[in-house]
CSV table of N, CA and C and ligand atoms in Angstrom, one decimal:
chain,number,residue,atom,x,y,z
M,7,MET,N,27.5,106.9,67.8
M,7,MET,CA,27.2,106.9,69.3
M,7,MET,C,27.9,105.6,69.9
M,8,GLN,N,28.7,105.9,70.9
M,8,GLN,CA,29.4,104.8,71.5
M,8,GLN,C,28.7,104.3,72.8
M,9,ILE,N,28.2,103.1,72.7
M,9,ILE,CA,27.4,102.5,73.8
M,9,ILE,C,28.2,101.4,74.5
M,10,ALA,N,28.3,101.5,75.8
M,10,ALA,CA,29.1,100.6,76.6
M,10,ALA,C,28.1,99.8,77.6
M,11,ILE,N,28.5,98.6,77.8
M,11,ILE,CA,27.7,97.8,78.8
M,11,ILE,C,28.6,97.7,80.1
M,12,CYS,N,28.0,97.9,81.2
M,12,CYS,CA,28.7,97.6,82.5
M,12,CYS,C,27.9,96.4,83.1
M,13,PRO,N,28.5,95.2,82.9
M,13,PRO,CA,27.7,94.0,83.4
M,13,PRO,C,28.1,93.6,84.8
M,14,GLY,N,27.3,92.9,85.5
M,14,GLY,CA,27.6,92.3,86.8
M,14,GLY,C,26.5,91.7,87.5
M,15,SER,N,26.8,91.1,88.6
M,15,SER,CA,25.7,90.5,89.4
M,15,SER,C,25.0,91.6,90.3
M,16,PHE,N,25.8,92.5,90.7
M,16,PHE,CA,25.3,93.6,91.6
M,16,PHE,C,24.5,93.1,92.8
M,17,ASP,N,25.2,92.1,93.5
M,17,ASP,CA,24.5,91.5,94.6
M,17,ASP,C,25.3,91.8,95.9
M,18,PRO,N,25.3,93.0,96.4
M,18,PRO,CA,24.6,94.2,95.9
M,18,PRO,C,25.6,95.2,95.1
M,19,ILE,N,25.0,96.3,94.6
M,19,ILE,CA,25.8,97.3,94.0
M,19,ILE,C,26.5,98.0,95.2
M,20,THR,N,27.8,98.3,95.0
M,20,THR,CA,28.6,98.9,96.0
M,20,THR,C,29.1,100.3,95.6
M,21,ASN,N,29.7,101.1,96.5
M,21,ASN,CA,30.2,102.4,96.1
M,21,ASN,C,31.3,102.3,95.0
M,22,GLY,N,32.0,101.1,95.1
M,22,GLY,CA,33.0,100.9,94.1
M,22,GLY,C,32.4,100.7,92.7
M,23,HIS,N,31.3,100.0,92.6
M,23,HIS,CA,30.6,99.9,91.3
M,23,HIS,C,30.2,101.3,90.8
M,24,ILE,N,29.6,102.0,91.7
M,24,ILE,CA,29.0,103.3,91.3
M,24,ILE,C,30.1,104.2,90.8
M,25,ASP,N,31.3,104.2,91.4
M,25,ASP,CA,32.5,105.0,91.0
M,25,ASP,C,32.8,104.6,89.5
M,26,VAL,N,32.9,103.3,89.3
M,26,VAL,CA,33.2,102.8,87.9
M,26,VAL,C,32.2,103.2,86.9
M,27,ILE,N,30.9,103.1,87.3
M,27,ILE,CA,29.8,103.5,86.4
M,27,ILE,C,29.8,105.0,86.1
M,28,GLU,N,30.1,105.8,87.1
M,28,GLU,CA,30.1,107.2,86.9
M,28,GLU,C,31.2,107.6,85.9
M,29,ARG,N,32.4,106.9,86.1
M,29,ARG,CA,33.5,107.2,85.2
M,29,ARG,C,33.3,106.7,83.8
M,30,ALA,N,32.6,105.6,83.7
M,30,ALA,CA,32.3,105.1,82.3
M,30,ALA,C,31.3,106.0,81.6
M,31,ALA,N,30.3,106.5,82.5
M,31,ALA,CA,29.3,107.4,81.9
M,31,ALA,C,29.9,108.8,81.4
M,32,SER,N,31.1,109.1,82.0
M,32,SER,CA,31.7,110.3,81.5
M,32,SER,C,32.6,110.1,80.3
M,33,ILE,N,32.8,108.9,79.9
M,33,ILE,CA,33.6,108.5,78.7
M,33,ILE,C,32.7,108.2,77.5
M,34,PHE,N,31.6,107.4,77.8
M,34,PHE,CA,30.8,106.9,76.7
M,34,PHE,C,29.5,107.7,76.5
M,35,ASP,N,28.9,107.7,75.3
M,35,ASP,CA,27.7,108.4,75.1
M,35,ASP,C,26.5,107.8,76.0
M,36,LYS,N,26.5,106.5,76.0
M,36,LYS,CA,25.5,105.8,76.8
M,36,LYS,C,26.1,104.6,77.5
M,37,VAL,N,25.6,104.4,78.7
M,37,VAL,CA,26.1,103.2,79.4
M,37,VAL,C,24.8,102.4,79.8
M,38,ILE,N,24.9,101.1,79.5
M,38,ILE,CA,23.8,100.2,79.9
M,38,ILE,C,24.3,99.3,81.0
M,39,ILE,N,23.7,99.3,82.2
M,39,ILE,CA,24.1,98.4,83.2
M,39,ILE,C,23.4,97.1,83.0
M,40,GLY,N,24.1,96.0,82.8
M,40,GLY,CA,23.4,94.7,82.6
M,40,GLY,C,23.5,93.9,83.9
M,41,ILE,N,22.4,93.7,84.5
M,41,ILE,CA,22.3,92.9,85.7
M,41,ILE,C,22.1,91.4,85.3
M,42,ALA,N,23.0,90.6,85.6
M,42,ALA,CA,22.9,89.1,85.3
M,42,ALA,C,21.8,88.5,86.2
M,43,GLU,N,20.8,87.9,85.5
M,43,GLU,CA,19.7,87.3,86.2
M,43,GLU,C,20.1,86.1,87.0
M,44,ASN,N,20.9,85.3,86.3
M,44,ASN,CA,21.4,84.0,87.0
M,44,ASN,C,22.8,84.1,87.4
M,45,VAL,N,23.1,84.3,88.7
M,45,VAL,CA,24.4,84.3,89.1
M,45,VAL,C,24.7,82.9,89.6
M,46,THR,N,26.0,82.5,89.6
M,46,THR,CA,26.3,81.1,89.9
M,46,THR,C,25.9,80.7,91.3
M,47,LYS,N,26.2,81.6,92.2
M,47,LYS,CA,25.7,81.3,93.6
M,47,LYS,C,24.3,82.0,93.8
M,48,LYS,N,23.5,81.4,94.6
M,48,LYS,CA,22.2,82.0,94.8
M,48,LYS,C,22.4,83.4,95.4
M,49,PRO,N,21.8,84.4,94.7
M,49,PRO,CA,22.1,85.8,95.2
M,49,PRO,C,21.3,86.0,96.5
M,50,SER,N,21.9,86.9,97.3
M,50,SER,CA,21.3,87.3,98.6
M,50,SER,C,20.1,88.2,98.3
M,51,LEU,N,20.1,89.0,97.2
M,51,LEU,CA,19.0,89.9,96.9
M,51,LEU,C,18.4,89.4,95.6
M,52,GLY,N,17.1,89.4,95.5
M,52,GLY,CA,16.4,89.0,94.3
M,52,GLY,C,16.6,89.9,93.2
M,53,LEU,N,16.3,89.5,92.0
M,53,LEU,CA,16.6,90.3,90.8
M,53,LEU,C,15.9,91.7,90.9
M,54,SER,N,14.6,91.7,91.3
M,54,SER,CA,13.9,93.0,91.3
M,54,SER,C,14.5,93.9,92.3
M,55,ASP,N,15.0,93.4,93.4
M,55,ASP,CA,15.7,94.3,94.4
M,55,ASP,C,17.0,94.8,93.8
M,56,ARG,N,17.7,93.9,93.2
M,56,ARG,CA,19.0,94.4,92.6
M,56,ARG,C,18.8,95.5,91.5
M,57,ILE,N,17.8,95.3,90.7
M,57,ILE,CA,17.5,96.3,89.7
M,57,ILE,C,17.1,97.6,90.3
M,58,GLU,N,16.2,97.6,91.3
M,58,GLU,CA,15.7,98.8,92.0
M,58,GLU,C,16.9,99.5,92.6
M,59,LEU,N,17.8,98.8,93.3
M,59,LEU,CA,18.9,99.4,94.0
M,59,LEU,C,19.9,100.0,93.0
M,60,VAL,N,20.1,99.4,91.9
M,60,VAL,CA,21.1,99.9,90.9
M,60,VAL,C,20.4,101.2,90.3
M,61,LYS,N,19.1,101.1,90.0
M,61,LYS,CA,18.4,102.3,89.4
M,61,LYS,C,18.5,103.5,90.3
M,62,ASN,N,18.3,103.2,91.6
M,62,ASN,CA,18.3,104.3,92.6
M,62,ASN,C,19.8,104.9,92.6
M,63,ALA,N,20.7,104.0,92.6
M,63,ALA,CA,22.1,104.5,92.8
M,63,ALA,C,22.6,105.3,91.6
M,64,CYS,N,22.0,105.0,90.4
M,64,CYS,CA,22.5,105.7,89.2
M,64,CYS,C,21.5,106.7,88.7
M,65,ALA,N,20.5,107.1,89.5
M,65,ALA,CA,19.4,108.0,89.0
M,65,ALA,C,20.0,109.3,88.6
M,66,HIS,N,21.1,109.7,89.2
M,66,HIS,CA,21.7,111.0,88.9
M,66,HIS,C,22.5,111.0,87.5
M,67,LEU,N,22.6,109.9,86.9
M,67,LEU,CA,23.4,109.8,85.6
M,67,LEU,C,22.4,109.7,84.4
M,68,GLU,N,22.3,110.8,83.7
M,68,GLU,CA,21.3,110.8,82.6
M,68,GLU,C,21.5,109.9,81.5
M,69,ASN,N,22.8,109.5,81.2
M,69,ASN,CA,23.1,108.6,80.1
M,69,ASN,C,23.2,107.1,80.5
M,70,VAL,N,22.7,106.8,81.7
M,70,VAL,CA,22.8,105.4,82.1
M,70,VAL,C,21.5,104.8,82.2
M,71,ALA,N,21.4,103.6,81.6
M,71,ALA,CA,20.1,102.8,81.7
M,71,ALA,C,20.4,101.5,82.4
M,72,VAL,N,19.4,100.9,83.0
M,72,VAL,CA,19.6,99.6,83.7
M,72,VAL,C,18.7,98.6,83.1
M,73,GLU,N,19.3,97.4,82.8
M,73,GLU,CA,18.5,96.3,82.3
M,73,GLU,C,19.0,95.0,82.9
M,74,SER,N,18.2,94.0,82.9
M,74,SER,CA,18.7,92.7,83.3
M,74,SER,C,18.8,91.8,82.1
M,75,PHE,N,19.7,90.7,82.2
M,75,PHE,CA,19.8,89.8,81.1
M,75,PHE,C,20.0,88.4,81.5
M,76,ASP,N,19.5,87.5,80.7
M,76,ASP,CA,19.7,86.1,81.0
M,76,ASP,C,20.1,85.4,79.7
M,77,CYS,N,21.3,85.7,79.2
M,77,CYS,CA,21.8,85.2,78.0
M,77,CYS,C,23.3,85.4,78.0
M,78,LEU,N,24.0,85.1,77.0
M,78,LEU,CA,25.5,85.5,76.9
M,78,LEU,C,25.6,87.0,76.9
M,79,LEU,N,26.6,87.4,77.6
M,79,LEU,CA,26.9,88.9,77.7
M,79,LEU,C,27.1,89.5,76.3
M,80,VAL,N,27.8,88.8,75.4
M,80,VAL,CA,28.0,89.4,74.1
M,80,VAL,C,26.7,89.5,73.3
M,81,GLU,N,25.8,88.6,73.6
M,81,GLU,CA,24.4,88.7,72.9
M,81,GLU,C,23.7,89.9,73.5
M,82,PHE,N,23.7,90.1,74.8
M,82,PHE,CA,23.1,91.2,75.4
M,82,PHE,C,23.7,92.6,74.8
M,83,ALA,N,25.0,92.6,74.7
M,83,ALA,CA,25.7,93.8,74.2
M,83,ALA,C,25.2,94.0,72.7
M,84,LYS,N,25.2,93.0,71.9
M,84,LYS,CA,24.8,93.1,70.5
M,84,LYS,C,23.4,93.6,70.4
M,85,ARG,N,22.5,93.1,71.2
M,85,ARG,CA,21.1,93.4,71.2
M,85,ARG,C,20.9,94.9,71.5
M,86,ASN,N,21.9,95.5,72.3
M,86,ASN,CA,21.8,96.9,72.7
M,86,ASN,C,22.7,97.8,71.9
M,87,GLN,N,23.1,97.3,70.7
M,87,GLN,CA,24.1,98.0,69.8
M,87,GLN,C,25.3,98.5,70.6
M,88,ALA,N,25.8,97.8,71.6
M,88,ALA,CA,27.0,98.2,72.3
M,88,ALA,C,28.1,97.3,71.8
M,89,ASN,N,29.3,98.0,71.6
M,89,ASN,CA,30.5,97.2,71.2
M,89,ASN,C,31.6,97.3,72.3
M,90,ILE,N,31.3,97.8,73.5
M,90,ILE,CA,32.2,97.9,74.5
M,90,ILE,C,31.6,97.2,75.8
M,91,ILE,N,32.5,96.4,76.5
M,91,ILE,CA,32.1,95.9,77.8
M,91,ILE,C,33.1,96.6,78.8
M,92,VAL,N,32.5,97.2,79.8
M,92,VAL,CA,33.4,97.9,80.8
M,92,VAL,C,33.4,97.1,82.1
M,93,ARG,N,34.5,96.8,82.6
M,93,ARG,CA,34.6,96.1,83.9
M,93,ARG,C,35.6,96.9,84.8
M,94,GLY,N,35.3,96.9,86.1
M,94,GLY,CA,36.2,97.5,87.0
M,94,GLY,C,37.3,96.5,87.4
M,95,LEU,N,38.5,97.0,87.6
M,95,LEU,CA,39.6,96.1,88.0
M,95,LEU,C,40.2,96.7,89.3
M,96,ARG,N,40.2,95.8,90.3
M,96,ARG,CA,40.8,96.3,91.6
M,96,ARG,C,42.2,95.9,91.8
M,97,ALA,N,42.5,94.7,91.9
M,97,ALA,CA,43.9,94.3,92.2
M,97,ALA,C,44.3,93.2,91.3
M,98,VAL,N,45.6,92.8,91.4
M,98,VAL,CA,46.1,91.7,90.6
M,98,VAL,C,45.2,90.4,90.7
M,99,SER,N,44.7,90.2,91.9
M,99,SER,CA,43.8,89.1,92.1
M,99,SER,C,42.6,89.0,91.2
M,100,ASP,N,42.1,90.2,90.8
M,100,ASP,CA,41.0,90.2,89.8
M,100,ASP,C,41.4,89.8,88.4
M,101,PHE,N,42.7,90.0,88.1
M,101,PHE,CA,43.1,90.0,86.7
M,101,PHE,C,42.9,88.7,86.0
M,102,GLU,N,43.2,87.6,86.7
M,102,GLU,CA,43.2,86.3,86.0
M,102,GLU,C,41.7,86.0,85.5
M,103,HIS,N,40.8,86.2,86.4
M,103,HIS,CA,39.4,85.9,86.1
M,103,HIS,C,38.9,86.9,85.0
M,104,GLU,N,39.2,88.2,85.2
M,104,GLU,CA,38.8,89.2,84.2
M,104,GLU,C,39.4,89.0,82.8
M,105,PHE,N,40.7,88.6,82.8
M,105,PHE,CA,41.4,88.3,81.6
M,105,PHE,C,40.7,87.1,80.8
M,106,GLN,N,40.4,86.1,81.6
M,106,GLN,CA,39.7,84.9,81.0
M,106,GLN,C,38.3,85.3,80.4
M,107,MET,N,37.6,86.1,81.2
M,107,MET,CA,36.3,86.5,80.7
M,107,MET,C,36.4,87.4,79.4
M,108,ALA,N,37.4,88.3,79.4
M,108,ALA,CA,37.6,89.2,78.3
M,108,ALA,C,38.0,88.3,77.1
M,109,GLN,N,38.8,87.3,77.3
M,109,GLN,CA,39.3,86.5,76.1
M,109,GLN,C,38.1,85.6,75.6
M,110,LEU,N,37.3,85.1,76.5
M,110,LEU,CA,36.1,84.3,76.1
M,110,LEU,C,35.1,85.1,75.3
M,111,ASN,N,34.9,86.3,75.9
M,111,ASN,CA,33.9,87.2,75.2
M,111,ASN,C,34.4,87.6,73.8
M,112,HIS,N,35.8,87.8,73.7
M,112,HIS,CA,36.3,88.2,72.4
M,112,HIS,C,36.3,87.0,71.4
M,113,LYS,N,36.4,85.8,72.0
M,113,LYS,CA,36.3,84.6,71.1
M,113,LYS,C,34.9,84.5,70.6
M,114,LEU,N,33.9,84.7,71.5
M,114,LEU,CA,32.5,84.6,71.1
M,114,LEU,C,32.1,85.7,70.1
M,115,ASP,N,32.6,86.9,70.3
M,115,ASP,CA,32.3,88.0,69.4
M,115,ASP,C,33.4,89.0,69.3
M,116,PRO,N,34.3,88.8,68.3
M,116,PRO,CA,35.5,89.7,68.2
M,116,PRO,C,35.1,91.2,68.0
M,117,SER,N,33.9,91.5,67.6
M,117,SER,CA,33.6,92.9,67.4
M,117,SER,C,33.3,93.7,68.7
M,118,ILE,N,33.3,92.9,69.8
M,118,ILE,CA,33.0,93.6,71.1
M,118,ILE,C,34.3,93.6,71.9
M,119,GLU,N,34.7,94.8,72.4
M,119,GLU,CA,36.0,94.9,73.1
M,119,GLU,C,35.7,95.0,74.6
M,120,THR,N,36.5,94.5,75.4
M,120,THR,CA,36.4,94.7,76.9
M,120,THR,C,37.4,95.7,77.3
M,121,MET,N,37.0,96.7,78.1
M,121,MET,CA,37.9,97.7,78.6
M,121,MET,C,37.7,97.8,80.1
M,122,PHE,N,38.9,98.1,80.8
M,122,PHE,CA,38.9,98.1,82.2
M,122,PHE,C,39.1,99.5,82.8
M,123,ILE,N,38.3,99.8,83.8
M,123,ILE,CA,38.5,101.0,84.6
M,123,ILE,C,39.1,100.6,85.9
M,124,MET,N,40.3,101.2,86.3
M,124,MET,CA,40.9,100.8,87.5
M,124,MET,C,40.1,101.4,88.7
M,125,ALA,N,39.9,100.5,89.7
M,125,ALA,CA,39.2,101.0,90.9
M,125,ALA,C,39.9,102.1,91.6
M,126,SER,N,39.2,103.1,92.1
M,126,SER,CA,39.8,104.2,92.9
M,126,SER,C,40.4,103.5,94.1
M,127,PRO,N,41.6,104.0,94.5
M,127,PRO,CA,42.2,103.3,95.7
M,127,PRO,C,41.3,103.3,96.9
M,128,LYS,N,40.4,104.3,97.1
M,128,LYS,CA,39.5,104.3,98.2
M,128,LYS,C,38.5,103.2,98.2
M,129,TYR,N,38.3,102.5,97.0
M,129,TYR,CA,37.4,101.4,96.9
M,129,TYR,C,38.0,100.1,96.6
M,130,ALA,N,39.4,100.1,96.5
M,130,ALA,CA,40.1,98.9,96.0
M,130,ALA,C,39.8,97.7,96.9
M,131,TYR,N,39.5,97.9,98.2
M,131,TYR,CA,39.2,96.8,99.1
M,131,TYR,C,37.8,96.3,99.1
M,132,LEU,N,37.0,97.0,98.3
M,132,LEU,CA,35.5,96.7,98.4
M,132,LEU,C,35.0,95.6,97.4
M,133,SER,N,34.2,94.7,97.9
M,133,SER,CA,33.6,93.7,97.0
M,133,SER,C,32.2,93.4,97.5
M,134,SER,N,31.3,93.0,96.6
M,134,SER,CA,30.0,92.6,97.0
M,134,SER,C,30.0,91.5,98.0
M,135,SER,N,30.9,90.5,97.8
M,135,SER,CA,31.0,89.4,98.7
M,135,SER,C,31.3,89.8,100.1
M,136,ALA,N,32.3,90.8,100.3
M,136,ALA,CA,32.7,91.3,101.6
M,136,ALA,C,31.5,92.0,102.2
M,137,VAL,N,30.8,92.8,101.4
M,137,VAL,CA,29.6,93.6,101.9
M,137,VAL,C,28.6,92.6,102.4
M,138,ARG,N,28.3,91.5,101.6
M,138,ARG,CA,27.3,90.5,102.1
M,138,ARG,C,27.7,89.9,103.4
M,139,GLU,N,29.0,89.6,103.6
M,139,GLU,CA,29.4,89.0,104.8
M,139,GLU,C,29.3,89.9,106.0
M,140,ILE,N,29.6,91.2,105.8
M,140,ILE,CA,29.5,92.2,106.8
M,140,ILE,C,28.1,92.3,107.2
M,141,ALA,N,27.2,92.4,106.2
M,141,ALA,CA,25.8,92.6,106.4
M,141,ALA,C,25.2,91.4,107.2
M,142,LYS,N,25.7,90.2,106.8
M,142,LYS,CA,25.2,88.9,107.5
M,142,LYS,C,25.4,89.0,109.0
M,143,TYR,N,26.6,89.5,109.4
M,143,TYR,CA,26.9,89.6,110.8
M,143,TYR,C,26.6,90.9,111.4
M,144,GLY,N,25.8,91.7,110.7
M,144,GLY,CA,25.3,93.0,111.3
M,144,GLY,C,26.3,94.1,111.4
M,145,GLY,N,27.4,94.0,110.7
M,145,GLY,CA,28.4,95.1,110.7
M,145,GLY,C,28.0,96.4,110.0
M,146,CYS,N,28.8,97.4,110.2
M,146,CYS,CA,28.4,98.7,109.6
M,146,CYS,C,28.9,98.8,108.2
M,147,LEU,N,28.0,99.2,107.3
M,147,LEU,CA,28.4,99.3,105.9
M,147,LEU,C,28.5,100.8,105.3
M,148,THR,N,28.5,101.7,106.3
M,148,THR,CA,28.6,103.1,105.9
M,148,THR,C,29.9,103.3,105.1
M,149,SER,N,29.7,104.1,104.0
M,149,SER,CA,30.8,104.4,103.0
M,149,SER,C,31.2,103.2,102.1
M,150,MET,N,30.5,102.1,102.3
M,150,MET,CA,30.7,101.0,101.3
M,150,MET,C,29.6,100.9,100.3
M,151,VAL,N,28.4,101.1,100.8
M,151,VAL,CA,27.2,101.0,99.9
M,151,VAL,C,26.2,102.2,100.2
M,152,PRO,N,25.3,102.5,99.3
M,152,PRO,CA,24.3,103.5,99.6
M,152,PRO,C,23.4,103.0,100.7
M,153,GLU,N,22.8,104.0,101.4
M,153,GLU,CA,22.0,103.7,102.6
M,153,GLU,C,20.9,102.7,102.3
M,154,ASN,N,20.2,102.9,101.2
M,154,ASN,CA,19.1,102.0,100.9
M,154,ASN,C,19.6,100.5,100.6
M,155,VAL,N,20.8,100.4,100.2
M,155,VAL,CA,21.4,99.0,99.9
M,155,VAL,C,21.6,98.4,101.3
M,156,GLU,N,22.2,99.1,102.2
M,156,GLU,CA,22.4,98.6,103.6
M,156,GLU,C,21.1,98.1,104.2
M,157,ILE,N,20.0,98.9,104.0
M,157,ILE,CA,18.7,98.6,104.6
M,157,ILE,C,18.2,97.3,103.9
M,158,ALA,N,18.3,97.2,102.6
M,158,ALA,CA,17.8,96.1,101.9
M,158,ALA,C,18.6,94.8,102.3
M,159,LEU,N,19.9,94.9,102.5
M,159,LEU,CA,20.7,93.7,102.9
M,159,LEU,C,20.3,93.3,104.3
M,160,LYS,N,20.2,94.2,105.2
M,160,LYS,CA,19.8,93.9,106.5
M,160,LYS,C,18.5,93.1,106.6
M,161,LYS,N,17.5,93.7,105.8
M,161,LYS,CA,16.2,93.0,105.7
M,161,LYS,C,16.3,91.6,105.1
M,162,ALA,N,17.1,91.5,104.0
M,162,ALA,CA,17.3,90.1,103.4
M,162,ALA,C,17.9,89.2,104.4
M,163,PHE,N,18.9,89.6,105.1
M,163,PHE,CA,19.6,88.7,106.0
M,163,PHE,C,18.8,88.4,107.3
M,164,SER,N,17.9,89.3,107.6
M,164,SER,CA,17.1,89.0,108.8
M,164,SER,C,16.0,88.0,108.5
M,165,GLN,N,15.8,87.8,107.2
M,165,GLN,CA,14.8,86.8,106.8
M,165,GLN,C,15.4,85.4,106.6
M,166,VAL,N,16.7,85.3,106.5
M,166,VAL,CA,17.4,84.0,106.2
M,166,VAL,C,17.4,83.1,107.4
M,167,LYS,N,17.0,81.9,107.2
M,167,LYS,CA,17.1,80.9,108.3
M,167,LYS,C,18.4,80.1,108.2
M,168,TYR,N,19.3,80.2,109.2
M,168,TYR,CA,20.5,79.4,109.1
M,168,TYR,C,20.4,78.1,109.7
U,14,PNS,O1,29.6,90.8,89.1
U,14,PNS,P1,30.1,89.5,88.5
U,14,PNS,O2,29.5,88.4,89.2
U,14,PNS,O3,31.6,89.5,88.5
U,14,PNS,O4,29.6,89.5,87.0
U,14,PNS,C1,29.9,88.4,86.2
U,14,PNS,C2,29.1,88.5,84.8
U,14,PNS,C3,27.7,88.6,85.1
U,14,PNS,C4,29.6,89.7,84.1
U,14,PNS,C5,29.5,87.2,84.0
U,14,PNS,O5,29.2,86.1,84.8
U,14,PNS,C6,28.7,87.1,82.7
U,14,PNS,O6,29.0,87.8,81.8
U,14,PNS,N1,27.6,86.3,82.7
U,14,PNS,C7,26.8,86.1,81.5
U,14,PNS,C8,27.0,84.8,80.8
U,14,PNS,C9,28.2,84.9,79.9
U,14,PNS,O7,28.2,85.6,78.9
U,14,PNS,N2,29.2,84.0,80.1
U,14,PNS,C10,30.4,83.9,79.2
U,14,PNS,C11,31.5,84.9,79.5
U,14,PNS,S1,32.4,84.6,80.9
């Protein structure tokens, strides 16, 4: 049984993430979405909201499970008997950071491979940070995120004091 991890901050999950997860789910027997508890920057959405939104977005995928982790990614993969890390790759600008992460993870545990799924062109422009910025200024997020994500972001930003 081939188990893959799709890790990320998912702050928030976007339609681009969902596309990559659906395609990973069609390749591997089981996909575990690993939501990093501690992201470098303070997340806009709390962990429980991020988990809930990812679970809702992936409810139609029978072989996909959602978990959070607060440890090294390779340890999380090992704990879940996964030997593949799947990351989405959008443009050349993603490459340097992704290459470094893949090399570091390989150094930490050579038994775990990182594989990349190329973003669909229709989502190549999409990022969680752009989505957060649009939400912060009240812009329209239709076709970028599921409706409940848009609602959650608007709620989160309406509570922020600048
Ligand atoms: O969605 P993101 O923010 O690009 O995801 C980054 C993430 C969570 C996959 C990465 O920061 C991560 O793997 N964090 C866990 C800690 C770890 O293993 N770090 C060493 C490898 S870079």
